[in-house]
Amino acid sequence: MVFTETIILSVNTIRSNKLRSMLTLAGIAIGVFSIIAIMTLLDALQSGIEGGLSQLGSNTFQVQKFPAMQFGGPGAMAKYRNRPDISYEQGIRFNRKSNYL
């Protein structure tokens, strides 16, 4: 008896407040779809990064002018900016001196 009265009361409330009911349903639907979209985007981004790193192989490393991770705030890049660029000849010389040919 109480269950049927609750159902009847809820249906009457939805009918009397149609705009609020529709806005609530729209908010829930948009929220669920945005969470699904963000999770899909993050999965695609992660698989793209993992795919790019797997192409390099296990015997590969990278030498670059700027550090891969930046710490120290906005002025930290100033000390790396004045580093000289790595030339092609330096890369060839390093390749000759290394054990991996």
Coordinates of N, CA and C in Angstrom, one line a residue:
M1 N 0.8 -1.2 0.0 CA 0.0 0.0 0.0 C 0.9 1.3 0.0
V2 N 1.9 1.3 0.8 CA 2.8 2.5 0.9 C 3.5 2.6 -0.4
F3 N 4.0 1.5 -1.0 CA 4.8 1.5 -2.2 C 3.9 2.1 -3.4
T4 N 2.7 1.7 -3.5 CA 1.9 2.2 -4.6 C 1.6 3.7 -4.4
E5 N 1.4 4.1 -3.2 CA 1.2 5.6 -2.9 C 2.4 6.4 -3.2
T6 N 3.6 5.8 -3.0 CA 4.8 6.5 -3.3 C 5.0 6.7 -4.8
I7 N 4.6 5.6 -5.5 CA 4.7 5.7 -7.0 C 3.8 6.7 -7.6
I8 N 2.5 6.7 -7.1 CA 1.5 7.6 -7.5 C 1.9 9.1 -7.2
L9 N 2.4 9.3 -6.0 CA 2.9 10.6 -5.7 C 4.1 11.1 -6.5
S10 N 5.0 10.2 -6.8 CA 6.2 10.6 -7.6 C 5.8 10.9 -9.1
V11 N 4.8 10.1 -9.6 CA 4.4 10.4 -11.0 C 3.6 11.7 -11.1
N12 N 2.8 12.0 -10.1 CA 2.1 13.3 -10.0 C 3.1 14.4 -9.9
T13 N 4.1 14.3 -9.1 CA 5.1 15.3 -9.0 C 5.9 15.6 -10.3
I14 N 6.2 14.5 -11.0 CA 6.9 14.6 -12.3 C 6.0 15.3 -13.3
R15 N 4.7 15.0 -13.3 CA 3.8 15.7 -14.2 C 3.6 17.1 -13.9
S16 N 3.6 17.5 -12.6 CA 3.3 18.9 -12.3 C 4.6 19.7 -12.5
N17 N 5.8 19.1 -12.4 CA 7.0 19.9 -12.6 C 7.8 19.3 -13.8
K18 N 7.2 19.5 -15.0 CA 7.8 18.9 -16.2 C 9.2 19.5 -16.5
L19 N 9.2 20.8 -16.4 CA 10.5 21.5 -16.8 C 11.6 21.1 -15.8
R20 N 11.4 21.1 -14.6 CA 12.4 20.7 -13.6 C 12.8 19.2 -13.8
S21 N 11.8 18.4 -14.1 CA 12.2 16.9 -14.4 C 13.0 16.8 -15.7
M22 N 12.7 17.5 -16.7 CA 13.5 17.5 -17.9 C 14.9 18.0 -17.7
L23 N 15.0 19.1 -17.0 CA 16.3 19.7 -16.7 C 17.2 18.7 -15.9
T24 N 16.5 18.0 -15.0 CA 17.3 17.1 -14.1 C 17.7 15.9 -15.0
L25 N 16.9 15.4 -15.8 CA 17.3 14.3 -16.7 C 18.4 14.7 -17.7
A26 N 18.2 15.9 -18.2 CA 19.3 16.4 -19.1 C 20.6 16.6 -18.4
G27 N 20.6 17.1 -17.2 CA 21.8 17.2 -16.4 C 22.5 15.9 -16.1
I28 N 21.7 14.9 -15.8 CA 22.2 13.5 -15.5 C 22.8 13.0 -16.8
A29 N 22.1 13.1 -17.9 CA 22.6 12.5 -19.2 C 23.9 13.2 -19.6
I30 N 23.9 14.5 -19.6 CA 25.1 15.3 -19.9 C 26.3 14.9 -19.1
G31 N 26.1 14.7 -17.8 CA 27.1 14.3 -16.8 C 27.7 12.9 -17.2
V32 N 26.8 12.0 -17.4 CA 27.2 10.6 -17.7 C 28.0 10.6 -19.0
F33 N 27.5 11.3 -20.1 CA 28.1 11.3 -21.4 C 29.5 12.0 -21.3
S34 N 29.6 13.0 -20.5 CA 30.9 13.7 -20.4 C 31.9 12.9 -19.7
I35 N 31.5 12.1 -18.7 CA 32.4 11.2 -18.0 C 32.9 10.1 -18.9
I36 N 32.0 9.6 -19.7 CA 32.4 8.5 -20.7 C 33.3 9.1 -21.7
A37 N 33.1 10.3 -22.2 CA 33.9 11.0 -23.2 C 35.3 11.2 -22.7
I38 N 35.4 11.7 -21.4 CA 36.7 12.0 -20.8 C 37.5 10.7 -20.6
M39 N 36.8 9.6 -20.1 CA 37.5 8.4 -19.9 C 38.0 7.8 -21.3
T40 N 37.2 7.9 -22.3 CA 37.6 7.5 -23.6 C 38.8 8.3 -24.1
L41 N 38.8 9.6 -23.9 CA 39.9 10.4 -24.4 C 41.2 10.1 -23.6
L42 N 41.1 9.9 -22.3 CA 42.3 9.5 -21.5 C 42.8 8.1 -22.0
D43 N 42.0 7.2 -22.2 CA 42.4 5.9 -22.7 C 43.1 6.0 -24.1
A44 N 42.6 6.8 -25.0 CA 43.2 7.0 -26.3 C 44.5 7.7 -26.1
L45 N 44.6 8.7 -25.3 CA 45.9 9.4 -25.0 C 46.9 8.5 -24.4
Q46 N 46.5 7.7 -23.5 CA 47.5 6.8 -22.9 C 48.0 5.7 -23.9
S47 N 47.1 5.2 -24.7 CA 47.5 4.2 -25.7 C 48.4 4.8 -26.7
G48 N 48.2 6.1 -27.1 CA 49.0 6.8 -28.0 C 50.4 7.0 -27.5
I49 N 50.5 7.4 -26.2 CA 51.8 7.6 -25.6 C 52.6 6.3 -25.5
E50 N 51.9 5.2 -25.1 CA 52.5 3.9 -25.0 C 53.0 3.4 -26.3
G51 N 52.2 3.6 -27.3 CA 52.6 3.2 -28.7 C 53.8 4.0 -29.2
G52 N 53.8 5.3 -28.9 CA 55.0 6.1 -29.3 C 56.3 5.7 -28.6
L53 N 56.1 5.3 -27.4 CA 57.3 4.9 -26.6 C 57.8 3.5 -27.0
S54 N 56.8 2.6 -27.4 CA 57.2 1.3 -27.8 C 57.9 1.3 -29.1
Q55 N 57.7 2.3 -29.9 CA 58.4 2.3 -31.2 C 59.9 2.6 -31.0
L56 N 60.2 3.3 -29.9 CA 61.6 3.6 -29.7 C 62.5 2.4 -29.4
G57 N 61.9 1.4 -28.7 CA 62.6 0.2 -28.4 C 63.3 0.3 -27.0
S58 N 63.9 -0.8 -26.6 CA 64.4 -0.8 -25.2 C 65.9 -0.3 -25.2
N59 N 66.6 -0.3 -26.3 CA 67.9 0.2 -26.4 C 68.1 1.6 -26.9
T60 N 67.1 2.4 -26.6 CA 67.1 3.8 -27.2 C 67.0 4.8 -26.0
F61 N 67.8 5.9 -26.2 CA 67.7 7.0 -25.2 C 67.8 8.3 -26.0
Q62 N 67.5 9.3 -25.4 CA 67.3 10.6 -26.1 C 68.2 11.7 -25.4
V63 N 68.9 12.4 -26.2 CA 69.7 13.5 -25.7 C 69.1 14.8 -26.2
Q64 N 68.8 15.7 -25.3 CA 68.2 17.0 -25.8 C 68.7 18.2 -25.0
K65 N 68.4 19.3 -25.5 CA 68.9 20.6 -24.8 C 68.1 20.9 -23.5
F66 N 66.8 20.7 -23.6 CA 65.9 21.0 -22.5 C 65.6 19.7 -21.7
P67 N 65.4 19.8 -20.4 CA 65.0 18.6 -19.6 C 63.6 18.1 -20.0
A68 N 63.4 16.8 -19.8 CA 62.1 16.2 -20.1 C 61.0 16.7 -19.1
M69 N 61.4 16.8 -17.9 CA 60.5 17.3 -16.8 C 61.0 18.6 -16.3
Q70 N 60.1 19.5 -16.0 CA 60.4 20.9 -15.6 C 60.0 21.1 -14.2
F71 N 60.9 21.5 -13.3 CA 60.6 21.8 -11.9 C 61.2 23.2 -11.7
G72 N 60.7 23.9 -10.6 CA 61.3 25.1 -10.2 C 60.5 26.4 -10.5
G73 N 59.3 26.3 -11.2 CA 58.5 27.4 -11.4 C 58.8 28.1 -12.8
P74 N 58.3 29.3 -13.0 CA 58.4 29.9 -14.3 C 59.8 30.3 -14.7
G75 N 60.7 30.7 -13.8 CA 62.0 31.1 -14.2 C 63.0 30.0 -14.4
A76 N 62.6 28.7 -14.2 CA 63.5 27.6 -14.3 C 64.1 27.4 -15.7
M77 N 63.3 27.7 -16.7 CA 63.8 27.4 -18.1 C 64.9 28.4 -18.5
A78 N 65.1 29.5 -17.8 CA 66.1 30.4 -18.2 C 67.5 29.8 -18.2
K79 N 67.8 28.9 -17.3 CA 69.1 28.4 -17.2 C 69.4 27.3 -18.3
Y80 N 68.3 26.8 -18.9 CA 68.5 25.8 -20.0 C 68.5 26.5 -21.4
R81 N 68.0 27.7 -21.4 CA 67.8 28.4 -22.7 C 69.2 28.7 -23.3
N82 N 70.2 29.0 -22.5 CA 71.5 29.4 -23.0 C 72.4 28.2 -23.2
R83 N 72.0 27.0 -23.1 CA 72.8 25.8 -23.4 C 73.0 25.8 -24.9
P84 N 74.2 25.4 -25.4 CA 74.4 25.3 -26.8 C 73.6 24.2 -27.4
D85 N 73.2 24.3 -28.7 CA 72.5 23.3 -29.4 C 73.4 22.1 -29.7
I86 N 72.8 20.9 -29.7 CA 73.6 19.7 -30.1 C 73.7 19.6 -31.6
S87 N 74.9 19.5 -32.1 CA 75.1 19.5 -33.5 C 75.0 18.1 -34.0
Y88 N 74.9 17.9 -35.3 CA 74.8 16.6 -36.0 C 76.2 15.9 -35.8
E89 N 77.2 16.7 -35.9 CA 78.6 16.1 -35.8 C 78.8 15.6 -34.4
Q90 N 78.3 16.3 -33.4 CA 78.4 15.8 -32.0 C 77.7 14.4 -31.8
G91 N 76.5 14.3 -32.5 CA 75.7 13.1 -32.4 C 76.5 11.9 -33.1
I92 N 77.1 12.2 -34.2 CA 77.9 11.2 -34.9 C 79.1 10.8 -34.1
R93 N 79.8 11.7 -33.5 CA 80.9 11.4 -32.6 C 80.5 10.6 -31.4
F94 N 79.4 10.9 -30.8 CA 78.9 10.2 -29.7 C 78.5 8.7 -30.1
N95 N 77.9 8.6 -31.3 CA 77.6 7.3 -31.8 C 78.8 6.4 -32.0
R96 N 79.9 7.0 -32.5 CA 81.1 6.3 -32.7 C 81.8 5.8 -31.4
K97 N 81.7 6.7 -30.4 CA 82.3 6.3 -29.1 C 81.5 5.4 -28.3
S98 N 80.2 5.2 -28.6 CA 79.4 4.3 -27.8 C 79.5 2.9 -28.3
N99 N 79.1 2.0 -27.5 CA 79.2 0.5 -27.8 C 78.1 0.1 -28.8
Y100 N 77.0 0.8 -28.9 CA 75.9 0.5 -29.8 C 76.1 1.1 -31.2
L101 N 76.3 0.3 -32.1 CA 76.4 0.7 -33.5 C 75.3 0.2 -34.4

